[in-house]
Tab-separated table of C-alpha atoms in Angstrom:
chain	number	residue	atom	x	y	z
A	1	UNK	CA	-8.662	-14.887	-11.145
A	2	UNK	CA	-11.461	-15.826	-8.597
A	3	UNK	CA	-9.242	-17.786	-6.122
A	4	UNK	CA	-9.754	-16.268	-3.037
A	5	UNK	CA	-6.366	-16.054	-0.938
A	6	UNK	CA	-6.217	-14.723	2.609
A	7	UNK	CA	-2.597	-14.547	3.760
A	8	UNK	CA	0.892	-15.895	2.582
A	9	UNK	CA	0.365	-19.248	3.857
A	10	UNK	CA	-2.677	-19.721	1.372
A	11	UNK	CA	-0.596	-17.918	-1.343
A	12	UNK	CA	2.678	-20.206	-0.749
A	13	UNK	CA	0.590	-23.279	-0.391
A	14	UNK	CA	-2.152	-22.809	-3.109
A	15	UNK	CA	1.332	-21.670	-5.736
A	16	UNK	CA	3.378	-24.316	-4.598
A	17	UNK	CA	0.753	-26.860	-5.834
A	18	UNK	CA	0.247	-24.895	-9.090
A	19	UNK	CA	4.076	-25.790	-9.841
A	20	UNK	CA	3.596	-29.219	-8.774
A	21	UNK	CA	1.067	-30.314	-10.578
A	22	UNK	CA	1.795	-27.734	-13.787
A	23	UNK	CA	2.522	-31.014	-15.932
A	24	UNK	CA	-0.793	-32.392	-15.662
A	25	UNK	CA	-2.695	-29.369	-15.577
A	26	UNK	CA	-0.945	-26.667	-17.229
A	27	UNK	CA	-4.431	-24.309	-17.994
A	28	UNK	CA	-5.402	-24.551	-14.467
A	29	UNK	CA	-1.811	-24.142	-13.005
A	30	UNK	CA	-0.984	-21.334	-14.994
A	31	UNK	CA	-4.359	-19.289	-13.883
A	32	UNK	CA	-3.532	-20.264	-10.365
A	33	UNK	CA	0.261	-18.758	-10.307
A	34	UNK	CA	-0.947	-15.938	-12.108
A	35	UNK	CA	-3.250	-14.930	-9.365
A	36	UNK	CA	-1.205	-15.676	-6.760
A	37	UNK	CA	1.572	-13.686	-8.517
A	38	UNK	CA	-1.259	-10.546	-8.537
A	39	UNK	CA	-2.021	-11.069	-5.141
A	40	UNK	CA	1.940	-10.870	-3.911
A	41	UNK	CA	1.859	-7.771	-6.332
A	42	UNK	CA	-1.380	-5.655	-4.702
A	43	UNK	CA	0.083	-6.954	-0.821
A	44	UNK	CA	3.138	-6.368	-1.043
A	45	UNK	CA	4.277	-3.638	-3.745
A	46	UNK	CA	7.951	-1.925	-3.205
A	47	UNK	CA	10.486	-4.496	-4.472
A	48	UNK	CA	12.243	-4.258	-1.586
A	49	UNK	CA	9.500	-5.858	0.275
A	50	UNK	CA	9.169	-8.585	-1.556
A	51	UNK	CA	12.684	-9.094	-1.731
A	52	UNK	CA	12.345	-9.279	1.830
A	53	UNK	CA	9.364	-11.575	1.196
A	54	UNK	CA	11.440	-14.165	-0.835
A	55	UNK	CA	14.372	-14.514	1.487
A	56	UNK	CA	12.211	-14.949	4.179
A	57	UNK	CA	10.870	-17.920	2.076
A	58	UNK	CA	14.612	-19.312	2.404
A	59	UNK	CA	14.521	-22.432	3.599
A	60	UNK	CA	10.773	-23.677	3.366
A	61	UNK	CA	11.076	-25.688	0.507
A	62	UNK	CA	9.108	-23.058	-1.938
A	63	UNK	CA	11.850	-21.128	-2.339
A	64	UNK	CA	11.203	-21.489	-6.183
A	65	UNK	CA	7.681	-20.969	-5.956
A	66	UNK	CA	8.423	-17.892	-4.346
A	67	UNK	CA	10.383	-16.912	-7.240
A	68	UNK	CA	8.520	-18.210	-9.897
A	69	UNK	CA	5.549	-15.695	-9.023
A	70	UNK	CA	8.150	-12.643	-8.454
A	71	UNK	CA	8.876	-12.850	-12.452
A	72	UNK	CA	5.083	-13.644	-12.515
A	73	UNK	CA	4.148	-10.307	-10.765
A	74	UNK	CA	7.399	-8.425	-12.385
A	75	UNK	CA	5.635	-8.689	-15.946
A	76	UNK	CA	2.018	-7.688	-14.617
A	77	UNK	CA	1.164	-4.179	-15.352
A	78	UNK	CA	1.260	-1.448	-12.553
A	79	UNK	CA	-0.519	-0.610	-9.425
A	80	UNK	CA	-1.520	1.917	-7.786
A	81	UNK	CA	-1.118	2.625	-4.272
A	82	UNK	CA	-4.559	2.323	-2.658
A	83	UNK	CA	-3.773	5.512	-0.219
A	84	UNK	CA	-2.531	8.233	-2.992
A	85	UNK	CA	-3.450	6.611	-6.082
A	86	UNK	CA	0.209	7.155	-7.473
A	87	UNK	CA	0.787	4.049	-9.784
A	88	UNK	CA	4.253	1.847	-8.633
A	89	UNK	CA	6.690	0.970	-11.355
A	90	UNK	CA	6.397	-2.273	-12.876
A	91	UNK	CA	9.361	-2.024	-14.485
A	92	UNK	CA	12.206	-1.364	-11.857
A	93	UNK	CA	9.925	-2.038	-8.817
A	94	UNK	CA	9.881	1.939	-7.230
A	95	UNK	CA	7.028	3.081	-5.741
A	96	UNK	CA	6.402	6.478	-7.030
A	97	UNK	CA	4.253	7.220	-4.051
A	98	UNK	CA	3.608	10.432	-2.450
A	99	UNK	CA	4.458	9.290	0.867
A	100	UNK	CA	5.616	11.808	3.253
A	101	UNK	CA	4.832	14.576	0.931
A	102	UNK	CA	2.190	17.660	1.853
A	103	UNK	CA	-1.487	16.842	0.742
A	104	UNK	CA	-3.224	19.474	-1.204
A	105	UNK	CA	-6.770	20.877	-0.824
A	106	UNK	CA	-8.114	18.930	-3.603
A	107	UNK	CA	-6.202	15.633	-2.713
A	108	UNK	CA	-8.216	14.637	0.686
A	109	UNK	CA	-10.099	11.500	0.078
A	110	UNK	CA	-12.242	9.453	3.122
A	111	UNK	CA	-10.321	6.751	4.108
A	112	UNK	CA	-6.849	8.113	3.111
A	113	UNK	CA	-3.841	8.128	5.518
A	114	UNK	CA	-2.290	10.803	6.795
A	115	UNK	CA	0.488	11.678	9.671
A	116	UNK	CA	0.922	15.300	10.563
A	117	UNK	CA	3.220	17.845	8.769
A	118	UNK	CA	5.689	18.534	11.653
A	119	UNK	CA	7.938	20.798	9.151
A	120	UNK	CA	6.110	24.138	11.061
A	121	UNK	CA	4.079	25.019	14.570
A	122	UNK	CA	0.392	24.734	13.438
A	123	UNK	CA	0.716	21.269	15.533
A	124	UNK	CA	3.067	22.578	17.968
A	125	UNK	CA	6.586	22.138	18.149
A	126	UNK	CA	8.005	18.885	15.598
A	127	UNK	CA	4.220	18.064	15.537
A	128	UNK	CA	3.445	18.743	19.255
A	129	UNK	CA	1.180	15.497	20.546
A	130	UNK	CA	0.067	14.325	16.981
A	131	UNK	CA	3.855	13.650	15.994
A	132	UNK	CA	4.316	9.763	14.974
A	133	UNK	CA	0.739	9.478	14.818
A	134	UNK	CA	-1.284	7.937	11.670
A	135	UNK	CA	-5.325	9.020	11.261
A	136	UNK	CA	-7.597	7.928	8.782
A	137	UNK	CA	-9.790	10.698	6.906
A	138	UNK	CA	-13.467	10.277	8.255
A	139	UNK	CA	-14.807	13.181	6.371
A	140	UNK	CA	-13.558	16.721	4.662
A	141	UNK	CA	-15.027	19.615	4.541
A	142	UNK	CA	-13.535	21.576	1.291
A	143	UNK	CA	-15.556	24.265	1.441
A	144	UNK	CA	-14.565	24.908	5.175
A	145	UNK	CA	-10.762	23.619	4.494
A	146	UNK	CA	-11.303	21.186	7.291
A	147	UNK	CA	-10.811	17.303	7.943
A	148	UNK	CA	-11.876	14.973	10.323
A	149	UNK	CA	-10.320	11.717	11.017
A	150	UNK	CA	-9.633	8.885	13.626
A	151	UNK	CA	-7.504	9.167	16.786
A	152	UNK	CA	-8.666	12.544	18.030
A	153	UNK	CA	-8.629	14.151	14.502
A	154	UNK	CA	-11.399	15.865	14.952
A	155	UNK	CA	-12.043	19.028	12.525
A	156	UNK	CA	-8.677	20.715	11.644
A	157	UNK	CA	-7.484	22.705	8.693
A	158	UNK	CA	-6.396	20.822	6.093
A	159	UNK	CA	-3.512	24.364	4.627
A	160	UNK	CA	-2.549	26.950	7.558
A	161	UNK	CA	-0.494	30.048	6.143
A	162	UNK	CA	-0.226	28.487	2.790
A	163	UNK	CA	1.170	25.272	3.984
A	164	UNK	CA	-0.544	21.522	4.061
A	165	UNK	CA	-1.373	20.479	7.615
A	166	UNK	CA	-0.947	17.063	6.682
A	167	UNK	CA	1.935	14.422	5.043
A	168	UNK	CA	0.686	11.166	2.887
A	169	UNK	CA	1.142	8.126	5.532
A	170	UNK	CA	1.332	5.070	2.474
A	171	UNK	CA	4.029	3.455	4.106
């Protein structure tokens, strides 16, 4: 639980001696996998990523390793997204997140990403210069309906005519 991993190569190499040495030191190895298997889980959550994951594992010699902590991190209850807080499936591996979707009054949170919502002209025309552009939320203003973020987000409204100014940018 309080192994500290940094990247894949940590996770790979600390879980790949786990299975090694599991005969010796079942207890140990066991409580190593398992953390390695919740840190694949929390990095990398849509199934299809970590699908993509294990076949790029093809080839390295822990390609059992790699699925070992899969049907580790399959059984391990859900997550939730750390942008929208929407919690991913543990069963079939969807992410029910709210990606791309319009973000309500009462859903702005610091530190939050968000893209533009290009679907009308408050930005100008299919977003106008903010199109393809990701901010972070610096600060909101609810009582003023306003946001401010990175990347020249500077104090705009977060509903015009009815309409979120902003998308969810989990992905």
């Amino acid at each position: 639980e309080n192994v500290p991993l940094a990247n894949y190569d940590d996770l790979l190499n600390i879980a790949h001696t786990a299975t090694e040495f599991h005969h010796l030191f079942p207890d140990v190895s066991s409580a190593l996998l398992l953390s390695c298997a919740k840190f694949l889980q929390k990095t990398i959550p849509p199934a299809s990523a970590q699908l993509q994951f294990a076949i790029d594992q093809s080839g390295t010699g822990k390609e059992v390793t790699v699925l070992q902590l899969l049907s580790l991190a399959k059984d391990l209850p859900a997550v939730e997204c750390s942008n929208c807080g929407n919690v991913e499936c543990s069963n079939c591996g969807n992410v029910e997140c709210m990606d791309g979707q319009g973000v309500g009054v009462d859903q702005f949170t610091v530190g939050m990403k968000l893209r533009v919502n290009k679907s009308f002209t408050y930005w100008g025309v299919n977003g106008g210069s903010f199109a393809g552009e990701v901010f972070t939320v610096k600060s909101v203003d609810k009582n003023d309906n306003t946001v401010h973020g990175t990347g020249g987000l500077n104090w705009f409204r977060i509903v015009y005519e009815n309409i979120p100014t902003f998308r969810y940018s989990c992905i």
